[in-house]
XYZ file of C-alpha atoms in Angstrom:
679
model
C 0.000 0.000 0.000
C 1.169 3.530 -0.734
C 2.101 6.005 1.990
C -0.795 7.743 3.748
C 0.977 11.102 3.658
C -0.805 12.405 0.537
C -4.178 11.406 1.958
C -3.690 12.999 5.380
C -1.712 16.068 4.220
C -3.333 16.842 0.875
C -2.688 19.749 -1.421
C -5.789 18.934 -3.468
C -9.129 17.457 -2.395
C -11.894 15.947 -4.513
C -15.446 15.579 -3.179
C -17.564 13.035 -5.051
C -21.336 13.363 -4.722
C -23.903 15.994 -3.967
C -26.255 16.595 -1.083
C -25.678 17.941 2.379
C -22.835 15.601 3.345
C -20.606 16.519 0.429
C -21.461 20.200 0.624
C -20.444 20.115 4.289
C -17.009 18.724 3.416
C -16.372 21.640 1.058
C -17.762 24.176 3.529
C -15.590 22.915 6.379
C -12.430 23.054 4.262
C -13.165 26.629 3.286
C -14.024 27.593 6.845
C -10.700 26.196 8.094
C -8.736 28.016 5.415
C -7.585 25.080 3.323
C -5.170 26.563 0.792
C -5.214 23.786 -1.786
C -7.606 23.070 -4.630
C -11.061 21.605 -4.022
C -12.717 19.686 -6.870
C -16.400 18.735 -6.582
C -17.330 15.740 -8.764
C -20.942 15.221 -9.864
C -22.264 13.725 -13.124
C -25.139 16.230 -13.495
C -24.630 19.282 -11.281
C -22.970 22.411 -12.655
C -21.652 23.318 -9.210
C -21.554 21.968 -5.656
C -21.342 24.314 -2.652
C -20.549 27.199 -4.973
C -17.665 25.509 -6.763
C -17.766 24.321 -10.399
C -18.309 20.569 -10.598
C -16.471 18.043 -12.754
C -18.411 15.286 -14.484
C -16.215 12.399 -13.360
C -12.757 11.496 -12.034
C -11.290 11.449 -15.538
C -12.304 15.093 -16.009
C -10.279 16.336 -13.017
C -7.232 18.439 -13.924
C -4.981 16.425 -11.552
C -5.083 13.197 -9.624
C -6.360 14.417 -6.234
C -4.332 13.764 -3.102
C -7.438 13.046 -1.031
C -10.998 12.246 -2.052
C -14.205 12.110 -0.042
C -16.544 9.605 -1.695
C -20.078 10.432 -0.597
C -22.109 8.185 -2.919
C -23.867 4.842 -2.398
C -21.900 1.648 -1.923
C -22.329 0.404 -5.481
C -21.174 3.665 -7.055
C -18.306 3.804 -4.546
C -16.698 0.805 -6.229
C -16.474 2.557 -9.598
C -15.175 5.796 -8.080
C -12.446 3.986 -6.141
C -11.358 2.126 -9.282
C -11.225 5.386 -11.271
C -9.187 7.126 -8.554
C -6.728 4.246 -8.330
C -6.322 4.250 -12.115
C -5.454 7.976 -12.044
C -2.907 7.582 -9.261
C -4.854 9.431 -6.558
C -3.396 9.686 -3.073
C -6.250 8.018 -1.225
C -9.932 8.186 -0.367
C -12.472 8.185 2.420
C -15.337 5.774 1.722
C -18.360 7.239 3.482
C -20.931 4.636 2.397
C -21.949 1.763 4.656
C -23.321 -1.652 3.765
C -20.059 -3.561 3.367
C -18.618 -6.234 5.644
C -19.899 -4.485 8.768
C -23.433 -5.215 7.517
C -22.788 -8.883 6.691
C -25.221 -10.139 9.324
C -28.086 -8.194 7.731
C -26.988 -8.134 4.090
C -25.439 -11.103 2.308
C -23.921 -8.770 -0.303
C -21.749 -6.935 2.215
C -18.775 -9.295 2.240
C -18.635 -9.579 -1.557
C -18.859 -5.803 -1.972
C -15.974 -5.314 0.445
C -13.865 -7.792 -1.513
C -14.597 -5.877 -4.704
C -13.795 -2.583 -2.981
C -10.340 -3.818 -2.012
C -9.711 -5.059 -5.535
C -10.765 -1.677 -6.925
C -8.446 0.223 -4.563
C -5.360 -1.865 -5.276
C -2.380 -0.017 -3.784
C -4.301 3.223 -3.235
C -5.034 3.837 0.464
C -8.658 3.984 1.549
C -10.265 4.695 4.908
C -13.440 2.825 5.721
C -15.886 2.017 4.329
C -18.581 3.231 6.713
C -16.119 5.989 7.609
C -16.799 9.580 8.653
C -13.402 10.775 7.476
C -10.760 12.892 9.147
C -9.796 16.414 10.172
C -6.293 17.793 9.750
C -6.234 20.888 11.961
C -2.620 21.589 11.041
C -3.306 22.285 7.372
C -7.042 22.969 7.459
C -7.788 19.859 5.366
C -11.098 18.252 6.282
C -12.669 15.241 4.656
C -15.405 15.636 7.228
C -19.149 15.838 6.434
C -20.333 17.515 9.629
C -19.732 20.186 12.226
C -16.764 20.003 14.571
C -15.484 22.087 17.452
C -11.789 22.410 16.716
C -9.525 25.107 15.334
C -6.243 25.392 13.449
C -3.103 24.569 15.438
C 0.617 24.552 14.709
C 1.206 21.321 16.616
C -0.854 19.004 18.760
C -2.028 15.484 19.476
C -3.610 13.040 17.058
C -6.702 11.005 17.909
C -7.863 7.895 16.046
C -11.196 6.322 16.869
C -13.454 3.568 15.621
C -16.519 5.647 16.497
C -17.612 8.592 14.385
C -19.836 10.004 17.097
C -17.075 9.887 19.694
C -14.817 11.637 17.190
C -17.334 14.463 16.823
C -17.717 14.745 20.594
C -13.972 14.892 21.161
C -13.638 17.838 18.791
C -16.044 19.732 21.058
C -13.767 19.570 24.140
C -13.108 22.862 25.932
C -9.994 21.675 27.794
C -7.442 23.647 25.715
C -6.115 20.389 24.289
C -4.469 21.227 20.947
C -5.674 18.608 18.471
C -3.684 18.120 15.272
C -5.720 15.283 13.752
C -8.987 13.485 14.382
C -9.326 10.361 12.251
C -12.098 7.786 12.081
C -11.285 4.417 10.558
C -14.657 2.861 9.740
C -14.622 -0.883 9.278
C -10.904 -0.937 8.376
C -11.315 -2.966 5.207
C -7.830 -2.033 4.071
C -6.176 0.506 6.372
C -6.243 -0.412 10.045
C -6.122 1.707 13.152
C -2.455 0.916 13.810
C -1.351 1.877 10.293
C -3.266 5.149 10.610
C -1.605 5.862 13.950
C 1.850 5.161 12.551
C 1.284 7.569 9.655
C 0.136 10.321 12.012
C 3.123 9.894 14.321
C 5.400 10.459 11.339
C 4.106 14.035 11.097
C 6.692 16.022 13.046
C 3.956 18.362 14.277
C 2.149 15.559 16.126
C 3.230 15.367 19.777
C 1.290 12.317 21.046
C -1.258 9.783 19.823
C -4.523 8.737 21.427
C -6.338 5.605 20.269
C -9.967 4.737 20.978
C -10.012 0.991 20.338
C -12.912 -1.404 19.997
C -10.789 -4.251 18.614
C -7.127 -4.615 17.640
C -7.150 -6.605 14.411
C -3.619 -6.952 13.020
C -1.389 -7.599 16.057
C 1.831 -7.271 14.078
C 0.710 -3.806 12.957
C 0.313 -2.756 16.598
C 3.781 -4.059 17.400
C 5.108 -1.959 14.520
C 3.190 1.074 15.782
C 4.659 0.761 19.271
C 8.157 0.400 17.843
C 7.677 3.458 15.607
C 6.557 5.542 18.598
C 9.686 4.600 20.531
C 11.912 5.390 17.585
C 10.303 8.822 17.290
C 10.261 9.451 21.044
C 6.498 9.998 21.043
C 3.838 8.635 23.369
C 0.703 6.596 22.679
C -2.249 6.103 25.015
C -5.382 4.049 24.514
C -8.979 3.949 25.622
C -9.878 0.293 25.043
C -13.525 -0.647 25.459
C -14.745 -4.156 26.240
C -14.211 -4.651 29.984
C -17.878 -5.456 30.464
C -18.042 -8.106 27.745
C -18.963 -11.555 28.982
C -16.133 -14.015 29.397
C -15.905 -16.849 26.913
C -19.096 -18.885 26.858
C -17.451 -22.299 27.077
C -14.995 -22.371 29.984
C -13.927 -25.389 31.972
C -11.025 -23.790 33.822
C -10.506 -21.165 36.482
C -8.012 -19.522 34.117
C -10.623 -18.721 31.488
C -12.865 -17.251 34.153
C -10.069 -15.123 35.595
C -8.794 -13.947 32.217
C -12.193 -13.267 30.707
C -12.317 -11.358 27.469
C -10.412 -8.250 28.524
C -7.250 -9.559 30.163
C -5.649 -10.126 26.773
C -6.325 -6.550 25.730
C -4.794 -5.187 28.918
C -1.806 -7.479 28.608
C -1.266 -6.447 24.986
C -1.323 -2.732 25.792
C 1.020 -3.253 28.734
C 3.402 -5.254 26.559
C 3.407 -2.501 23.932
C 4.032 0.180 26.546
C 0.716 1.913 25.834
C -1.006 3.244 28.986
C -4.696 2.429 29.167
C -7.400 4.897 30.186
C -11.007 4.054 30.964
C -12.969 7.259 30.347
C -12.894 10.089 27.837
C -12.055 12.959 30.252
C -9.012 11.094 31.594
C -8.051 10.184 28.022
C -8.024 13.861 27.040
C -6.192 15.004 30.164
C -3.499 12.382 29.622
C -3.020 13.490 26.024
C -2.699 17.077 27.219
C -0.124 16.163 29.855
C 1.900 14.204 27.304
C 1.610 17.041 24.788
C 3.252 19.451 27.233
C 5.754 17.306 29.169
C 5.746 13.865 27.542
C 6.044 10.703 29.585
C 6.673 11.415 33.277
C 9.782 9.901 34.912
C 7.689 8.785 37.901
C 4.341 9.369 39.597
C 5.821 11.368 42.494
C 3.955 14.680 42.724
C 3.276 17.611 45.017
C 0.141 19.717 45.263
C -0.089 23.164 46.773
C -3.420 24.852 47.519
C -4.890 27.469 49.803
C -7.298 24.991 51.368
C -6.800 22.051 53.686
C -9.851 20.457 52.135
C -8.257 20.450 48.696
C -5.003 19.088 50.116
C -6.803 16.175 51.780
C -8.939 15.519 48.715
C -5.842 15.403 46.524
C -4.193 12.822 48.752
C -7.339 10.697 49.020
C -7.973 10.764 45.272
C -4.452 9.529 44.595
C -4.607 6.827 47.252
C -4.243 3.334 45.833
C -3.716 4.573 42.270
C 0.058 4.508 42.155
C 0.466 8.281 42.538
C 2.502 9.312 45.574
C 3.272 12.465 47.557
C 6.889 12.181 48.806
C 7.680 13.917 52.104
C 9.280 17.326 51.898
C 13.070 17.290 51.936
C 15.176 19.693 53.952
C 15.682 22.111 51.076
C 11.930 22.310 50.431
C 11.146 22.813 54.114
C 13.741 25.555 54.470
C 12.592 27.469 51.401
C 8.900 27.031 52.179
C 9.378 28.257 55.748
C 11.166 31.327 54.423
C 8.372 32.006 51.947
C 5.360 31.257 54.188
C 6.488 32.060 57.730
C 5.792 30.106 60.923
C 1.976 29.931 60.695
C 1.774 27.287 57.949
C 2.185 23.585 58.698
C 4.561 22.267 56.063
C 3.600 19.025 54.331
C 2.935 17.475 50.943
C 0.137 18.041 49.912
C 0.530 21.605 51.157
C -2.148 24.010 52.360
C -0.421 27.398 52.115
C -3.466 29.245 53.546
C -4.356 32.668 52.126
C -1.733 34.871 53.790
C 0.031 35.537 50.505
C -3.033 35.755 48.248
C -2.777 38.632 45.734
C 0.967 38.958 46.409
C 2.203 37.477 43.141
C 5.879 37.637 44.112
C 5.246 35.881 47.426
C 3.094 33.246 45.734
C 5.821 32.670 43.164
C 8.420 32.190 45.925
C 6.203 29.741 47.783
C 5.254 27.731 44.720
C 8.877 27.634 43.527
C 9.988 26.393 46.937
C 7.775 23.316 46.506
C 9.292 22.446 43.111
C 12.023 19.819 43.396
C 13.865 17.357 41.120
C 12.407 14.438 43.122
C 8.975 15.356 41.729
C 7.618 14.433 38.325
C 5.040 17.230 38.511
C 4.208 20.107 40.850
C 0.517 21.032 40.840
C -1.161 24.260 41.891
C -4.762 23.537 42.845
C -6.926 26.502 41.832
C -10.668 26.588 41.159
C -11.819 29.748 39.386
C -15.213 31.364 40.039
C -17.766 31.162 37.248
C -17.390 34.322 35.145
C -21.081 34.807 34.364
C -21.982 35.502 38.006
C -18.657 36.377 39.616
C -15.510 38.412 39.040
C -12.555 36.047 38.422
C -9.980 38.833 38.150
C -8.934 38.282 41.766
C -7.501 34.937 40.607
C -5.129 36.513 38.060
C -2.373 36.380 40.659
C -2.401 32.582 40.545
C -2.029 32.556 36.752
C 0.878 34.969 36.880
C 2.562 33.011 39.682
C 2.157 29.655 37.912
C 3.695 30.992 34.716
C 6.526 32.631 36.643
C 7.322 29.397 38.476
C 7.461 27.529 35.197
C 9.812 30.135 33.726
C 12.070 30.310 36.777
C 12.394 26.592 37.550
C 12.052 25.013 34.123
C 10.325 22.083 35.846
C 6.926 20.584 34.876
C 4.151 22.667 36.436
C 0.402 22.131 36.287
C -2.606 24.119 37.415
C -5.487 21.900 38.445
C -9.162 22.679 38.967
C -10.818 20.061 41.153
C -14.021 20.511 39.127
C -13.555 20.535 35.326
C -15.885 23.477 34.810
C -13.876 25.693 37.173
C -10.926 26.286 34.846
C -12.116 28.548 31.997
C -10.912 27.603 28.534
C -9.314 31.019 27.983
C -7.266 30.625 31.166
C -6.326 27.063 30.190
C -5.109 28.285 26.798
C -3.081 31.070 28.443
C -1.415 28.551 30.739
C -0.766 26.092 27.920
C 0.909 28.760 25.820
C 3.303 29.391 28.711
C 4.132 25.693 29.157
C 1.962 25.153 32.228
C -0.325 22.102 32.028
C -3.963 23.118 32.641
C -5.688 20.098 34.193
C -9.450 19.839 34.533
C -10.886 17.559 37.215
C -9.010 16.005 40.125
C -9.802 12.322 39.388
C -8.990 12.848 35.710
C -5.683 14.504 36.580
C -4.663 11.652 38.878
C -5.536 9.151 36.141
C -3.430 11.127 33.674
C -0.433 11.253 36.030
C -0.722 7.535 36.736
C -0.794 6.770 33.009
C 1.956 9.193 32.007
C 4.207 7.939 34.783
C 3.996 4.242 33.939
C 7.459 2.782 33.355
C 8.054 2.017 29.707
C 8.147 -1.744 29.296
C 11.052 -3.265 27.445
C 10.247 -4.353 23.908
C 9.547 -8.083 24.098
C 9.963 -10.734 21.441
C 7.204 -10.798 18.811
C 3.899 -12.079 20.069
C 2.950 -15.707 19.686
C -0.006 -15.194 17.381
C -3.223 -17.102 18.077
C -3.720 -20.271 16.077
C -6.985 -21.509 14.602
C -9.674 -21.820 17.260
C -11.354 -25.193 17.786
C -14.833 -24.700 19.274
C -15.012 -28.198 20.802
C -11.522 -29.181 21.956
C -10.906 -32.398 23.860
C -10.063 -32.601 27.534
C -6.666 -34.324 27.797
C -6.464 -36.834 30.671
C -4.499 -35.324 33.529
C -1.797 -37.978 33.440
C -1.168 -37.397 29.759
C -1.191 -33.623 30.215
C 1.395 -33.851 32.979
C 3.540 -36.210 30.930
C 3.600 -33.754 28.036
C 4.416 -30.796 30.281
C 7.069 -32.751 32.170
C 8.936 -33.264 28.885
C 9.294 -29.478 28.720
C 10.636 -29.237 32.281
C 7.577 -28.990 34.517
C 8.062 -30.688 37.873
C 5.157 -33.084 38.517
C 4.505 -35.606 41.317
C 5.344 -39.257 40.815
C 2.141 -40.812 39.534
C 0.516 -43.702 37.730
C -2.872 -44.265 36.134
C -5.235 -46.989 37.269
C -8.299 -48.387 35.487
C -9.925 -50.103 38.488
C -10.299 -49.652 42.216
C -8.065 -52.654 42.859
C -5.396 -51.267 40.541
C -5.537 -47.890 42.287
C -4.877 -49.580 45.615
C -1.913 -51.479 44.212
C -0.440 -48.387 42.553
C -0.691 -46.454 45.825
C 1.349 -49.128 47.582
C 4.011 -48.910 44.871
C 4.256 -45.106 45.100
C 4.284 -45.091 48.881
C 1.872 -43.500 51.333
C 0.575 -40.867 51.768
C -0.920 -40.450 48.278
C -3.446 -38.368 46.394
C -6.267 -40.060 44.457
C -7.936 -38.263 41.542
C -10.763 -39.246 39.245
C -9.826 -38.734 35.596
C -11.934 -37.262 32.800
C -13.384 -34.572 35.073
C -12.511 -30.898 34.669
C -13.463 -29.537 38.087
C -12.366 -32.454 40.239
C -12.755 -30.796 43.618
C -16.339 -29.714 42.967
C -17.192 -33.228 41.717
C -15.680 -34.985 44.714
C -12.957 -36.462 42.522
C -9.913 -35.477 44.607
C -8.858 -37.041 47.921
C -5.683 -35.964 49.662
C -3.388 -37.564 52.222
C -4.615 -41.135 51.890
C -2.445 -43.230 54.195
C -3.547 -46.835 53.556
C -4.802 -49.160 50.871
C -8.247 -49.256 52.471
C -8.512 -45.452 52.395
C -7.607 -45.532 48.703
C -10.262 -48.178 47.978
C -12.973 -46.317 49.878
C -12.129 -43.024 48.156
C -12.100 -44.620 44.691
C -15.506 -46.295 45.163
C -17.026 -42.945 46.133
C -15.782 -41.115 43.026
C -18.024 -40.565 39.952
C -15.578 -42.292 37.576
C -13.808 -45.614 37.020
C -10.477 -44.130 35.878
C -7.985 -42.883 38.430
C -4.662 -41.143 38.832
C -2.628 -41.946 41.934
C 0.106 -39.468 42.912
C 2.636 -38.879 45.629
C 1.447 -36.439 48.276
C 3.562 -33.256 48.099
C 3.912 -31.527 51.466
C 5.541 -28.396 52.794
C 3.923 -25.861 50.454
C 4.090 -22.247 51.659
C 1.764 -21.013 48.890
C -0.375 -22.298 46.046
C -0.254 -20.661 42.628
C -2.266 -21.016 39.459
C -0.480 -20.965 36.102
C -2.888 -20.839 33.209
C -2.781 -20.171 29.502
C -5.791 -19.522 27.289
C -5.788 -18.831 23.588
C -7.395 -15.453 23.000
C -8.316 -15.195 19.305
C -7.955 -11.408 19.395
C -4.711 -11.016 21.338
C -2.646 -14.213 21.395
C -1.886 -16.664 24.192
C -2.682 -15.128 27.583
C -0.650 -16.398 30.535
C -2.403 -15.838 33.855
C -0.687 -16.114 37.235
C -3.011 -16.174 40.221
C -3.621 -17.289 43.754
C -4.316 -20.978 43.288
C -6.166 -23.814 44.910
C -9.885 -23.946 45.537
C -10.059 -20.195 46.219
C -8.753 -19.121 42.795
C -11.995 -17.575 41.550
C -13.103 -16.330 44.960
C -9.916 -14.367 45.608
C -9.679 -13.053 42.017
C -6.008 -12.341 42.653
C -4.475 -12.571 39.209
C -2.194 -10.926 36.670
C -1.939 -11.649 32.959
C 0.798 -11.283 30.339
C 1.093 -12.390 26.740
C 3.477 -15.075 25.526
C 6.340 -15.131 25.094
C 6.955 -13.118 28.267
C 10.094 -11.369 29.459
C 11.641 -12.071 32.862
C 10.664 -8.556 33.934
C 7.041 -9.159 32.955
C 6.874 -12.424 34.910
C 8.480 -10.945 38.016
C 6.175 -7.937 37.753
C 3.110 -10.177 37.479
C 4.120 -12.247 40.507
C 4.943 -9.155 42.563
C 1.585 -7.561 41.701
C -0.409 -10.378 43.310
C -1.950 -9.726 46.708
C -0.514 -13.086 47.782
C 3.041 -11.955 46.892
C 4.001 -11.642 50.602
C 3.365 -15.375 50.999
C 5.815 -16.094 48.195
C 8.403 -13.825 49.828
C 8.002 -15.368 53.277
C 5.244 -13.865 55.420
C 5.709 -13.234 59.146
C 8.745 -15.391 59.495
C 7.558 -18.238 57.288
C 10.033 -19.553 54.726
C 9.899 -18.032 51.250
C 8.900 -19.993 48.189
C 11.626 -20.878 45.715
C 11.178 -18.064 43.147
C 13.569 -19.750 40.748
C 11.542 -22.970 40.816
C 8.339 -21.018 40.208
C 9.855 -19.294 37.197
C 11.106 -22.620 35.852
C 7.568 -23.990 36.097
C 6.186 -20.982 34.242
C 8.854 -21.282 31.563
C 8.085 -24.967 31.133
C 4.433 -24.205 30.435
C 5.433 -21.407 28.087
C 7.847 -23.676 26.213
C 5.099 -26.243 25.699
C 2.687 -23.593 24.414
C 5.220 -22.178 21.952
C 6.123 -25.635 20.661
C 2.605 -27.090 20.573
C 0.435 -24.026 19.862
C -1.415 -25.571 16.934
C -4.559 -27.188 18.317
C -4.031 -25.934 21.872
C -6.891 -24.063 23.540
C -5.875 -23.883 27.193
C -3.674 -25.189 29.979
C -4.098 -24.817 33.697
C -1.787 -25.803 36.512
C -3.783 -25.453 39.723
C -2.355 -25.652 42.197
C 1.351 -25.249 41.676
C 2.587 -26.212 45.133
C 5.320 -23.730 46.019
C 7.736 -25.004 48.661
C 10.991 -23.466 49.936
C 12.940 -25.740 47.559
C 10.582 -26.670 44.721
C 7.461 -25.901 42.693
C 5.341 -28.937 41.827
C 2.306 -29.082 39.543
C -0.246 -30.923 41.666
C -2.976 -30.715 39.032
C -2.940 -30.086 35.292
C -5.803 -29.406 32.919
C -5.320 -29.228 29.179
C -7.724 -28.768 26.295
C -6.636 -29.289 22.709
C -7.991 -30.797 19.530
C -5.190 -33.086 18.373
C -4.784 -35.842 20.938
C -2.816 -38.212 18.703
C 0.655 -36.747 19.133
């Protein structure tokens, strides 16, 4: 496919079709001061939106850089073919009724195939695409109103929702937006490819993605790599947390991972912070536009109210944003600036003694700034200008700008309520390099996201293989045998086909033993697991009571200080998701889990283990011995090695529990589902 540069940064625009939509595209380009040529195309009209119309694509004086195709889906095919034949730079396909409508219209899939054939190497956005706005050059292939304005540099936003795109242009947060792009059903050009093209514009400072689904995983890996090479940041608002977990699950792993764990793990792997609401998404983009990625999440706030100081600390609590204690230099300088009446702390309530004294406010605010902080925040809520006089707050604006100029450190002004920082004030602050932040929870979310450590670039993802809707449950003994060949430590065991055989096998292994009924997924719930059997009679009695006539007899592993779950599920959208969790019978009740994608780095595995609430048990809690971390990692790597080698046909694996002792890590139970049993 050709570069997207001509499409997104056009010097000439063609608009194909008549009616309100096409007229709006022309009107918006004129309104924004587009300096290139605009060519309406209509087979019958003499003019469109006041401009002379051309009969068809062949009649145009040049091959247009960008074309908005606002005709029905059948006519769209011919227009795309004509543009490609002329060497046009690309097109937006506005019409719907292609693959996205396949469930309602059998023609949709075939029409999309024909559309791609017609486009050839020419880039197209859509179909079912609203288009894009280039606020840098005033080029709009956009058939509607919008709320933005021309900028010299700013952030780019790509979304799979046209309505959300419109809404985001209406923000009054002083966020400079360079591009807003919708991608429609991504028949040819995906969200990641669009993002990569936008990052290549030197005027784009950061990229925000609103994602419904990822699609081409390799394209997202390339996007993340491109961002790192350019030193630019990407954030994402990924929807789908509320989607139901997979319908057919037989393991705790599938329940824990659900449908969203893979998405979170993918974004984490790519180093793309995830936001969960639009206001926080916009505030994070603004923060990254001004200061980029933060070196940490250590902040200070300074306000003239104890209530705001307490609220700041409480809002940040448990969200990874911290307020480090004041150091001696800060305390000395703050005491000199504020006198003896102010209790010095972080967050700081500086009272109102120095209000209206801009020089004194500047000294106090500067005293709080310190290299140990990623961001120093002045908390200021302005009065509403329609009923009050906000001029008394000018001193805070002047002081904030002065502090930024004098210290050169990242400074923000934060309104606890979004509506209490007027857009004009926010724009004044932004122009001076001060980050205007609207809403305390949104600001904390932005700081948390911008301060996430950048993950190391991992090996390429293990892509998901073909999904088998009805995989077979591998007998536990066979599953353990396969995993043991890849290095997983398993108990000594032997299968038995009768009660008498189970008793004999137990004597051979040596008491105590564990007896399990085979062919059952949830053994504990079905009464198919008995532990610590110390005689042949106990084995016989336990076997007779089980709802099966096939058994697995194992050595009884003792001395565990913790029980872990290691699970892998194939996620068709994201790859193979490895989940580490608190194991045993409480796995789903505790919901203590972390997920990464395979293959995983050592740092990712250590981070996942350390993030568990049960991590203190692994480290040795209250004098108890610690689990053997090396043995745990070897067990995880063994499962990973099996998945990488035997991915075709595999649906899921679960080790639960992995018995973690001070010297070992033993897979007490193993569940495996795959389609190809004859291996």
